[in-house]
PDB file of C-alpha atoms in Angstrom:
ATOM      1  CA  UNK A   1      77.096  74.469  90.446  1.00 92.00           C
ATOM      2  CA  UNK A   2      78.625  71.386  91.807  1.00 91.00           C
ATOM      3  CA  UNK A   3      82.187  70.609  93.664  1.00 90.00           C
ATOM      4  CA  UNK A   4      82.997  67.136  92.655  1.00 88.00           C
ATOM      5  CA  UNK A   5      79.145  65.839  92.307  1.00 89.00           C
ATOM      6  CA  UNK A   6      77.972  67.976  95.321  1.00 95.00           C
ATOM      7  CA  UNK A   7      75.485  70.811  94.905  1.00 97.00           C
ATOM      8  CA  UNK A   8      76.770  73.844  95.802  1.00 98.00           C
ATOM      9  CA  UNK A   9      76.305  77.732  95.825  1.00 98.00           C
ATOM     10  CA  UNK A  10      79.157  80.123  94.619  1.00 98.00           C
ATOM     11  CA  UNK A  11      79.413  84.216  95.731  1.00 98.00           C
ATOM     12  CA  UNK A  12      81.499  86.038  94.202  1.00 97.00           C
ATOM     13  CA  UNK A  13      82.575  89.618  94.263  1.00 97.00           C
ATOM     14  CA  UNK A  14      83.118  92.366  91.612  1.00 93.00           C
ATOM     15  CA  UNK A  15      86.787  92.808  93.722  1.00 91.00           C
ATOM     16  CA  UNK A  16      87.257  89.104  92.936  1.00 95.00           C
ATOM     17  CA  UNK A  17      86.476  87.461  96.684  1.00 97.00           C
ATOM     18  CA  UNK A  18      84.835  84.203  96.363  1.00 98.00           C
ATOM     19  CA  UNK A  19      82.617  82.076  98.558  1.00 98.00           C
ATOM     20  CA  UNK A  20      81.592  78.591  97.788  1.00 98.00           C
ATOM     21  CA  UNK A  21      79.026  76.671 100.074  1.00 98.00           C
ATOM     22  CA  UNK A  22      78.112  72.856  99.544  1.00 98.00           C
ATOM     23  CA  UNK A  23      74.763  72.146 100.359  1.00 98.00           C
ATOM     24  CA  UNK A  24      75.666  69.224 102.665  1.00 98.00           C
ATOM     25  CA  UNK A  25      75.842  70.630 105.874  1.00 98.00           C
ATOM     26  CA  UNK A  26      76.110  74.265 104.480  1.00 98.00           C
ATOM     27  CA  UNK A  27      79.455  73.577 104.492  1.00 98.00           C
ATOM     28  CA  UNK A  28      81.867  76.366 103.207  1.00 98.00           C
ATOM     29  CA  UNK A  29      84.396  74.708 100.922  1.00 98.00           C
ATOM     30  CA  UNK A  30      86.626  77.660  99.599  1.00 98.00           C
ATOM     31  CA  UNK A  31      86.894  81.643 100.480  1.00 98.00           C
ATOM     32  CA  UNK A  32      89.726  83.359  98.130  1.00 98.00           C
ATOM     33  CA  UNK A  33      90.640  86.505  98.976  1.00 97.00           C
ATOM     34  CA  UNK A  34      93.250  89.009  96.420  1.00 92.00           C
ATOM     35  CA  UNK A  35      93.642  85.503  94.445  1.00 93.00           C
ATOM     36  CA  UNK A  36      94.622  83.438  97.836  1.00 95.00           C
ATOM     37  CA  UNK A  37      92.559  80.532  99.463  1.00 98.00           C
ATOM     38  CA  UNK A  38      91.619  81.116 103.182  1.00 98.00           C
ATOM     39  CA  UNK A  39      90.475  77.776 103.964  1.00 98.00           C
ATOM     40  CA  UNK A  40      92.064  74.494 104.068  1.00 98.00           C
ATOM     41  CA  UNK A  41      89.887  71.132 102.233  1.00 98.00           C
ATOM     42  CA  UNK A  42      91.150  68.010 101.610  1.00 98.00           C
ATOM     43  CA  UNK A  43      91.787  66.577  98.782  1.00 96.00           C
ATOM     44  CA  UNK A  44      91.100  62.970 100.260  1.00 96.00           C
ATOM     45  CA  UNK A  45      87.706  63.994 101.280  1.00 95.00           C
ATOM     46  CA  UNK A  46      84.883  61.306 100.297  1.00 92.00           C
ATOM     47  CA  UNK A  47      82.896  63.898  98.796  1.00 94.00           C
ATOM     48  CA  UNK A  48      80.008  61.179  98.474  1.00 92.00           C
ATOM     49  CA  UNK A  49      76.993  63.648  99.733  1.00 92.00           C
ATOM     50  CA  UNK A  50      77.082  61.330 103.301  1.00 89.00           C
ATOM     51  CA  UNK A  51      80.457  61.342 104.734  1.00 94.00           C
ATOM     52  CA  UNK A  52      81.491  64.322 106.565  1.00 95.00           C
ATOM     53  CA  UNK A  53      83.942  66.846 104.713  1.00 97.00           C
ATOM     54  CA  UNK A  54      87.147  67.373 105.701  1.00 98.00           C
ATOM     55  CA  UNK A  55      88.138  71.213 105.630  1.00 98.00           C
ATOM     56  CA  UNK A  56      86.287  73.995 104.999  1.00 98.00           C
ATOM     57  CA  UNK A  57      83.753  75.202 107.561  1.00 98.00           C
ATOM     58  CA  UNK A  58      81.877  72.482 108.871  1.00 98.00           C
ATOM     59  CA  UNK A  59      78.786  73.319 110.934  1.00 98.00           C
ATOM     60  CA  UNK A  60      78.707  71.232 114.112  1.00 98.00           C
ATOM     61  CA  UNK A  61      75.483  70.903 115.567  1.00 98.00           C
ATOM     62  CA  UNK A  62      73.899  69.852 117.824  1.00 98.00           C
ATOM     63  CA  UNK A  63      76.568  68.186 119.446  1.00 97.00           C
ATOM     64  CA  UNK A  64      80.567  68.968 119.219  1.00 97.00           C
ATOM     65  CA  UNK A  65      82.458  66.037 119.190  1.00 92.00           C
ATOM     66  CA  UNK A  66      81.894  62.767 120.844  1.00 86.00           C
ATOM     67  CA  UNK A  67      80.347  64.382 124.044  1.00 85.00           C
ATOM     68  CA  UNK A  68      76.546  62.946 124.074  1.00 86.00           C
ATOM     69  CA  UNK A  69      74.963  60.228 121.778  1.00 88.00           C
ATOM     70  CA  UNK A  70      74.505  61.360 118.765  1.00 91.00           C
ATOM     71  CA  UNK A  71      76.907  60.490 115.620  1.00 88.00           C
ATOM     72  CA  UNK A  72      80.603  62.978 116.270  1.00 91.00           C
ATOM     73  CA  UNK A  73      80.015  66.350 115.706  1.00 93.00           C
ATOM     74  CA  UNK A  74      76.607  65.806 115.259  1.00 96.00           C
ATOM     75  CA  UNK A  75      74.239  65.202 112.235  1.00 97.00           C
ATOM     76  CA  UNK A  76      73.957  68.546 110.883  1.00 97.00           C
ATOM     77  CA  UNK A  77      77.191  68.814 108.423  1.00 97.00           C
ATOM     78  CA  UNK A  78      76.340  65.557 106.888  1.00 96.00           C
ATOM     79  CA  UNK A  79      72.636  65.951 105.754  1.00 97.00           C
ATOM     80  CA  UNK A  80      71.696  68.256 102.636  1.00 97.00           C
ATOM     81  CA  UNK A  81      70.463  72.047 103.603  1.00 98.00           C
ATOM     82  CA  UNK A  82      68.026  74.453 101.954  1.00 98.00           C
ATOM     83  CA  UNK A  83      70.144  76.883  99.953  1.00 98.00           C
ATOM     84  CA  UNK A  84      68.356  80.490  99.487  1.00 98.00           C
ATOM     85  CA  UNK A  85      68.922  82.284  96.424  1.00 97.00           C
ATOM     86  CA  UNK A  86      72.054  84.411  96.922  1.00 97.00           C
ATOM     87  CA  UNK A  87      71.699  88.351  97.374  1.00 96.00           C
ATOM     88  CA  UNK A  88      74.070  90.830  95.963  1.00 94.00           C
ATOM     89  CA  UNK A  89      73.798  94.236  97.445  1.00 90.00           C
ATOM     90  CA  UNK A  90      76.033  96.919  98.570  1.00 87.00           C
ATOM     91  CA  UNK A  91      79.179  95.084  97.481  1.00 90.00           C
ATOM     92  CA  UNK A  92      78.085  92.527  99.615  1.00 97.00           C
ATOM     93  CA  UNK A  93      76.875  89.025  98.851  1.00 98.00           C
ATOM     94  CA  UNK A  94      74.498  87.451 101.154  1.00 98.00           C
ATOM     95  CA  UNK A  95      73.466  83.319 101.206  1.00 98.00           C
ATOM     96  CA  UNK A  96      71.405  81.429 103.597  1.00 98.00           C
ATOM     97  CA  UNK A  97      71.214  78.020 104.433  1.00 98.00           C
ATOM     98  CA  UNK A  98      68.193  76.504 105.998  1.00 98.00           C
ATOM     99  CA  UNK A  99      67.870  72.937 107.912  1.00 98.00           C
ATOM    100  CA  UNK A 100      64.819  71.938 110.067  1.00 98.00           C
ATOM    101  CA  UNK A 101      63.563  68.635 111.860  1.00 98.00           C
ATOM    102  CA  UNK A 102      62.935  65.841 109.572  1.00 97.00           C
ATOM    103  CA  UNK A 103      62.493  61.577 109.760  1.00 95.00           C
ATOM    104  CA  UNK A 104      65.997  61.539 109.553  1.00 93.00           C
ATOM    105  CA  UNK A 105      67.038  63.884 112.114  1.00 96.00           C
ATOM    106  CA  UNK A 106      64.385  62.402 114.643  1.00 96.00           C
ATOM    107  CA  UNK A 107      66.211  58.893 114.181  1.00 94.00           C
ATOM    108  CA  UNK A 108      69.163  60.534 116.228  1.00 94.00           C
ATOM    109  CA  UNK A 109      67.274  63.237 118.069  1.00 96.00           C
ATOM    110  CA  UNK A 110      63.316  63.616 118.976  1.00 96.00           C
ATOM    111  CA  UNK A 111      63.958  67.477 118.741  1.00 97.00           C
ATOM    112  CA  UNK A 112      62.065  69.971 116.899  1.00 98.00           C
ATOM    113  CA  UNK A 113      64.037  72.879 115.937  1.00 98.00           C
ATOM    114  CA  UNK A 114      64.887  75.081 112.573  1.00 98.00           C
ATOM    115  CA  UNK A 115      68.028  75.847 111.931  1.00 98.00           C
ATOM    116  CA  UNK A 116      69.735  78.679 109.558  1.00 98.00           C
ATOM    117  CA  UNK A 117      73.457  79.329 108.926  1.00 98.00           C
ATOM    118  CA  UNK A 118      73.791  82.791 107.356  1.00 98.00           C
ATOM    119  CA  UNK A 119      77.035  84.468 104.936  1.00 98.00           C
ATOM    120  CA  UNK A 120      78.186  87.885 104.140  1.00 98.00           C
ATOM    121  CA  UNK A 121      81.037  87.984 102.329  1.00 98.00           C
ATOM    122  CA  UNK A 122      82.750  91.414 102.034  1.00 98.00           C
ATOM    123  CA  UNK A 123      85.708  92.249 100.237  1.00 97.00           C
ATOM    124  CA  UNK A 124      88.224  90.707 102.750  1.00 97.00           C
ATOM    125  CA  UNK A 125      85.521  89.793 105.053  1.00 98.00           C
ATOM    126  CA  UNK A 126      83.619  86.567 105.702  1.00 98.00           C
ATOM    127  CA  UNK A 127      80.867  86.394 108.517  1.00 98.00           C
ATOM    128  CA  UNK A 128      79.533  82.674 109.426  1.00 98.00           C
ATOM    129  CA  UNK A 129      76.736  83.070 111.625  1.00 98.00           C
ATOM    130  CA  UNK A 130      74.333  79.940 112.967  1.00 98.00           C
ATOM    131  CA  UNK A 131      71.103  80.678 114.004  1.00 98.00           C
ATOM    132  CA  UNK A 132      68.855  78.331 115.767  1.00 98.00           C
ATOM    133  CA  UNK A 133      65.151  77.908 117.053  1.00 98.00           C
ATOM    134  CA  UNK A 134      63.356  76.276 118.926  1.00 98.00           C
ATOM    135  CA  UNK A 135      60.245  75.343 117.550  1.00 98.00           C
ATOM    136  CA  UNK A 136      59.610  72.545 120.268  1.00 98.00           C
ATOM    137  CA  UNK A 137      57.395  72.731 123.013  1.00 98.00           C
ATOM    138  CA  UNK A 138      60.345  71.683 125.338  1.00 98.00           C
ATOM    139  CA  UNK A 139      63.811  73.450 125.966  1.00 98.00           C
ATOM    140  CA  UNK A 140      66.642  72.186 123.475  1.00 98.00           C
ATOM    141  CA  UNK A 141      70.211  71.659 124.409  1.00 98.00           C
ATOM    142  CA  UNK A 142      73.520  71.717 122.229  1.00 98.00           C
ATOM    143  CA  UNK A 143      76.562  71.361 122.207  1.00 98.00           C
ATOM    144  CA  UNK A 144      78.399  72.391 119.058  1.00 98.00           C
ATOM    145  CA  UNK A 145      81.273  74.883 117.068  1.00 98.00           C
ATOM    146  CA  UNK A 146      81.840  76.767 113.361  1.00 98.00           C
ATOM    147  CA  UNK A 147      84.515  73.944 113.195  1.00 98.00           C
ATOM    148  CA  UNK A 148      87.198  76.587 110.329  1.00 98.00           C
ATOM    149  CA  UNK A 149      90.430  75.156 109.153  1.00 98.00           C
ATOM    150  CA  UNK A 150      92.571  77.960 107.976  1.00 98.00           C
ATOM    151  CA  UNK A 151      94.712  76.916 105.040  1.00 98.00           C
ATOM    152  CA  UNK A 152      98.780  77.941 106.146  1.00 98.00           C
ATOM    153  CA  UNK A 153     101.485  77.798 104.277  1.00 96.00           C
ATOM    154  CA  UNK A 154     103.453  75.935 106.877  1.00 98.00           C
ATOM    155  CA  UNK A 155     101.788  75.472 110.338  1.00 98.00           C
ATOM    156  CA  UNK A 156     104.929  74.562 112.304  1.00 98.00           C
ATOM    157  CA  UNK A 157     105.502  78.918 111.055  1.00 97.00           C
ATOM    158  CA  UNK A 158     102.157  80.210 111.841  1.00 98.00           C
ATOM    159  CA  UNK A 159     101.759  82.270 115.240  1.00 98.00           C
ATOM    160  CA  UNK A 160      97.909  83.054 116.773  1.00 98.00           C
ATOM    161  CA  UNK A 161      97.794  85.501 119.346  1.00 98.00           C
ATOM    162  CA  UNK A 162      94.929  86.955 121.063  1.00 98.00           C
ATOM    163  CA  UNK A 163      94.110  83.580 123.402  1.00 98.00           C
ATOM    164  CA  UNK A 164      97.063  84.979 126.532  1.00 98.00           C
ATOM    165  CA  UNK A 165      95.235  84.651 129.923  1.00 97.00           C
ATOM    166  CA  UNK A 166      92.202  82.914 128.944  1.00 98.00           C
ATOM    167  CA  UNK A 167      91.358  79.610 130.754  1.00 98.00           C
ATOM    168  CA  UNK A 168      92.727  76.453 128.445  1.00 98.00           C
ATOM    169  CA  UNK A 169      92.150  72.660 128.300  1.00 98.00           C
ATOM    170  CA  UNK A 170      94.739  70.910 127.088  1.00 98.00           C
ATOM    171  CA  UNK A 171      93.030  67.819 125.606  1.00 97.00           C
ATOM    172  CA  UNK A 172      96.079  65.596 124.940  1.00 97.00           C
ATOM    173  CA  UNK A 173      97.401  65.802 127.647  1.00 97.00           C
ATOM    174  CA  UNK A 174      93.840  66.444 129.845  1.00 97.00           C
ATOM    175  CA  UNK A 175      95.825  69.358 131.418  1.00 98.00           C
ATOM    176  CA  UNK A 176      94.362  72.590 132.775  1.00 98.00           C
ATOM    177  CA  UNK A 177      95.996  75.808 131.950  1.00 98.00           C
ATOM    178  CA  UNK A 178      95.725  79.133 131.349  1.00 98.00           C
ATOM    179  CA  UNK A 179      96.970  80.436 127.669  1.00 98.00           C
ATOM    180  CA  UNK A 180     100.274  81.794 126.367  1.00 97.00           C
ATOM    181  CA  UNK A 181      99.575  85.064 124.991  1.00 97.00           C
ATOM    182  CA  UNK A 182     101.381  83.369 121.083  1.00 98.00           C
ATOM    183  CA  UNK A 183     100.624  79.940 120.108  1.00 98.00           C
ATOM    184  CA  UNK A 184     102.826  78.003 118.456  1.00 98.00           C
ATOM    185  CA  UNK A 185     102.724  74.431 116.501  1.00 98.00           C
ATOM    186  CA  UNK A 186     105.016  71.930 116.553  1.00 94.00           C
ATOM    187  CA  UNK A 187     103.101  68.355 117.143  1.00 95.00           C
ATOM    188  CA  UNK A 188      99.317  67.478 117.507  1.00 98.00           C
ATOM    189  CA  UNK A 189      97.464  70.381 119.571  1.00 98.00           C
ATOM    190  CA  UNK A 190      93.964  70.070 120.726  1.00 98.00           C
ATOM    191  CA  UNK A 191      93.276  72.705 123.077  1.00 98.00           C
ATOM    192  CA  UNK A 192      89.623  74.529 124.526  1.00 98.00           C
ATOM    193  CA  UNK A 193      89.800  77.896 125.576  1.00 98.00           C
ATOM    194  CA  UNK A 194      87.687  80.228 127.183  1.00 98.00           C
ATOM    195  CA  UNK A 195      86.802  82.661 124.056  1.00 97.00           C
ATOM    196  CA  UNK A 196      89.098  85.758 124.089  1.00 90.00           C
ATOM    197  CA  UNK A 197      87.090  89.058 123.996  1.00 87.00           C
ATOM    198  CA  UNK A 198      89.215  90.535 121.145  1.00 92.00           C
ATOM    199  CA  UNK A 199      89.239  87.482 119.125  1.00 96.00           C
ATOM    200  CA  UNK A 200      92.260  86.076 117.542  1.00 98.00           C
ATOM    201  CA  UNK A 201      95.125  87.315 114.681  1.00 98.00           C
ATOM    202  CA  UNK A 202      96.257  84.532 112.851  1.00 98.00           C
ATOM    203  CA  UNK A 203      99.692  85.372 111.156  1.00 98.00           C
ATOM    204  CA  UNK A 204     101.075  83.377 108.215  1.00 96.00           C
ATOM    205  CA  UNK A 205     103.072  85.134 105.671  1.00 87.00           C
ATOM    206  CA  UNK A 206     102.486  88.738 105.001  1.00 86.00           C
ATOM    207  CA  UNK A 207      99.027  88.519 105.837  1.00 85.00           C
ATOM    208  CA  UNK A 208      97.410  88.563 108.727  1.00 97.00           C
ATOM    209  CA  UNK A 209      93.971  86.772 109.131  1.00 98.00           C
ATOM    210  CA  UNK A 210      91.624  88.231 112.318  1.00 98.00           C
ATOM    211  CA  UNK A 211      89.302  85.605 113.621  1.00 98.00           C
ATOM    212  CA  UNK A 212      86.246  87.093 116.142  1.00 98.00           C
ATOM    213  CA  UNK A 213      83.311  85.414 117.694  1.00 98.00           C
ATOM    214  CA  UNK A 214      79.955  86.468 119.144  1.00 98.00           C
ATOM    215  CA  UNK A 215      80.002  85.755 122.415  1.00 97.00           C
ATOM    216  CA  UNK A 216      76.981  83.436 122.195  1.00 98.00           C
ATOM    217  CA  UNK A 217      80.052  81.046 121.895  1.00 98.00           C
ATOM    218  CA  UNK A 218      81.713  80.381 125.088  1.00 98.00           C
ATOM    219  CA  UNK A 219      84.802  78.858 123.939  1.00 98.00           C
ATOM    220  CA  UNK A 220      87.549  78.894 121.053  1.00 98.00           C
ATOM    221  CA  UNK A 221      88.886  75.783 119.869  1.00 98.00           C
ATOM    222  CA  UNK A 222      92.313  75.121 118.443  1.00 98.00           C
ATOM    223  CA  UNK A 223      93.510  72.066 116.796  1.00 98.00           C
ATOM    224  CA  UNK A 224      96.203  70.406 114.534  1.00 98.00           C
ATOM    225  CA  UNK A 225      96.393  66.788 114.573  1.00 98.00           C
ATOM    226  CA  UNK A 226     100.784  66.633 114.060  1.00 98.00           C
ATOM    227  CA  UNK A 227     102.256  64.702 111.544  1.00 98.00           C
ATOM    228  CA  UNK A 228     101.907  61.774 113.677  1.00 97.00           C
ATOM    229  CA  UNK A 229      97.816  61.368 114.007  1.00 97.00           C
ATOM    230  CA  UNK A 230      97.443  63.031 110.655  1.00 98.00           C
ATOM    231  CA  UNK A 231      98.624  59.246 109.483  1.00 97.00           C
ATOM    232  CA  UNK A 232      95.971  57.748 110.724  1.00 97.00           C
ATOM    233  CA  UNK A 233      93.101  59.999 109.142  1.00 96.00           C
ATOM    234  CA  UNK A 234      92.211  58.356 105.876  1.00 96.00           C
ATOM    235  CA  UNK A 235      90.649  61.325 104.693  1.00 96.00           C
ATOM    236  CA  UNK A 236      93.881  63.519 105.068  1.00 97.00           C
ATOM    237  CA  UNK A 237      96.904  63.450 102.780  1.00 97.00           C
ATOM    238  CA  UNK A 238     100.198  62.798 105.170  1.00 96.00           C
ATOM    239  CA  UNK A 239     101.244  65.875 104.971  1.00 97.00           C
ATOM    240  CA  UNK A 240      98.040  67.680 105.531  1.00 98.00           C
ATOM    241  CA  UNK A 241      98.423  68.733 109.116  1.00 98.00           C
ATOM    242  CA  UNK A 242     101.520  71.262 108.017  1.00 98.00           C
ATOM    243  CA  UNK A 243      98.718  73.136 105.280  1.00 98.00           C
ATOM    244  CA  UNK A 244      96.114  73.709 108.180  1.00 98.00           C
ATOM    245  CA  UNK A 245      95.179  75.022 111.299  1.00 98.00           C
ATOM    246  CA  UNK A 246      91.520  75.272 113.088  1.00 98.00           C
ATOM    247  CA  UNK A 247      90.234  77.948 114.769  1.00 98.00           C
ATOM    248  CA  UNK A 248      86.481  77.607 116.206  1.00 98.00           C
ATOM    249  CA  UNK A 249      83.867  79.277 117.429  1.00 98.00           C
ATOM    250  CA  UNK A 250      82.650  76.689 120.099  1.00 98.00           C
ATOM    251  CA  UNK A 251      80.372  75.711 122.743  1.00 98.00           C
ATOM    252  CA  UNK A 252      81.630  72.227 124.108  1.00 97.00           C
ATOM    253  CA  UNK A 253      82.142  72.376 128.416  1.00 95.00           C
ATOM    254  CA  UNK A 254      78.547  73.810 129.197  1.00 95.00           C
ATOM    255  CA  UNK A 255      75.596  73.564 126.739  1.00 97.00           C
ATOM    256  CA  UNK A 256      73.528  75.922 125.313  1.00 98.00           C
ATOM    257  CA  UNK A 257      69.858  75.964 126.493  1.00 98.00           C
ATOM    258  CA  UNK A 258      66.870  77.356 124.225  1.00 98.00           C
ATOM    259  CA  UNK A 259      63.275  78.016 125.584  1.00 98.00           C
ATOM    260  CA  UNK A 260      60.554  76.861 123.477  1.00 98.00           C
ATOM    261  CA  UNK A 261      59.626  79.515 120.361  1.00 98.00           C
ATOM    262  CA  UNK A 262      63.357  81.460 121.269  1.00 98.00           C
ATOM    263  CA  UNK A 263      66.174  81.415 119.266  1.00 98.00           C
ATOM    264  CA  UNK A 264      69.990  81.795 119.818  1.00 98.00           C
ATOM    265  CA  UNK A 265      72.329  83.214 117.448  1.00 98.00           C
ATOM    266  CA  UNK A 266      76.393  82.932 117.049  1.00 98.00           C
ATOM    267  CA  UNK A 267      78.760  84.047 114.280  1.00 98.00           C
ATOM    268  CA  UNK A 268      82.576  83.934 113.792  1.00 98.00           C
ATOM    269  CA  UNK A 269      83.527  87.379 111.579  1.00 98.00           C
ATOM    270  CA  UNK A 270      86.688  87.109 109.417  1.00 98.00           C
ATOM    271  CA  UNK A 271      89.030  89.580 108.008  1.00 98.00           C
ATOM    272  CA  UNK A 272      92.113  89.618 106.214  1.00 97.00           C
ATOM    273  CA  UNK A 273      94.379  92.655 107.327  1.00 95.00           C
ATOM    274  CA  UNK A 274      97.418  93.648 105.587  1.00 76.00           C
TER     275      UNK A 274
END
């Protein structure tokens, strides 16, 4: 199938749940649940099989944000993935995405590596997980998150609990903290916290959406760009910011380091509750 001209890969359910990954950057574009969408995408998005995606699950990798030399985020959610053919066992459907060193990886990055991001989608359950290798004969470094935005009906009415007590960066205001035990959103919020053991409970509505992580990721990222930055993101209707929140599983203060032939695995594990 394709998502407005990009290849994709669709799972779907015999309970109705639906997954549906875009090739570029084995990027999950759209999880319904009991006839709801989970995740946020922009309508504005270029969408031209270069540009990064806005929304979804973009896979960051193998750098998060502007923190080293290589393009933000890194290169990983905007070149085109190997899609496996999808599995359907158990009630469960199963997809995974491969990516490996290439010419144009090696323009940005003389690494040698495979990479594979793997789904299981459960009724009410989605698990993201990115696995990595090293098939270099020198240790490789990253930096990098599962970057989810959560589509909410109205952010500014959303709470997420579970982050009380852990260590927090406030970017914005370059402020160090440690975190309320309910987060609230009122304005632009950018904020890295040491990951909280129990994970997270999203609640918007009468649902409540539980957000864990492998510990393999050291940190939890939250961010909403307000009202007021949201203006200035061409690729974001004005109003976007109030439809979306992200939660991320994250590695960004301290990187990850790989020994040649080993490989390192992290997944973020979500579950709508009632």
């Amino acid at each position: 199938m394709n998502v407005r001209g990009l290849a994709a890969t669709e799972l779907q359910l015999p309970a109705g749940d639906r997954v549906v990954v875009a090739h570029q950057g084995a990027q999950v574009l759209s999880w319904q649940v009991l006839g709801r969408e989970r995740l946020y995408l922009s309508a504005q998005s270029a969408m031209d099989g270069r540009t990064a995606i806005r929304g979804g699950i973009p896979v960051c990798f193998p750098q998060f944000n502007r923190r080293g030399d290589l393009p933000k985020h890194g290169f990983a959610r905007n070149l085109v993935w190997t899609a496996d053919t999808p599995q359907l066992e158990e009630g469960q459907a199963h997809l995974s995405l491969h990516l490996r060193d290439r010419a144009d990886t090696r323009q940005w990055w003389a690494q040698a590596f495979e990479a594979q991001l793997s789904l299981v989608l459960a009724p009410g359950r989605l698990g993201i997980e990115l696995a990595v290798r090293n098939t270099d004969t020198r240790p490789l470094t990253f930096t990098g998150a599962l970057h989810s935005y959560f589509a909410v009906q109205d952010v500014t009415l959303v709470r997420l609990a579970g982050l009380g007590g852990c260590a927090e960066w406030d970017a914005v205001a370059d402020r160090h903290a440690t975190g309320l035990p309910e987060l609230r959103f009122a304005g632009e919020f950018d904020r890295v916290y040491a990951a909280a053991p129990r994970g997270c409970a999203l609640h918007d509505g009468p649902r409540t959406l539980a957000i864990e992580q492998d510990p393999a990721w050291a940190h939890t990222v939250v961010w909403n760009p307000g009202a007021q930055k949201c203006a200035t993101l061409c690729d974001m209707p004005a109003d976007g910011w109030r439809h979306m929140l992200c939660v991320e599983a994250a590695q960004v203060h301290e990187p990850v380091t790989i020994a040649p032939g080993d490989v390192w695995r992290g997944a973020q594990r979500l579950s709508v509750l009632s």
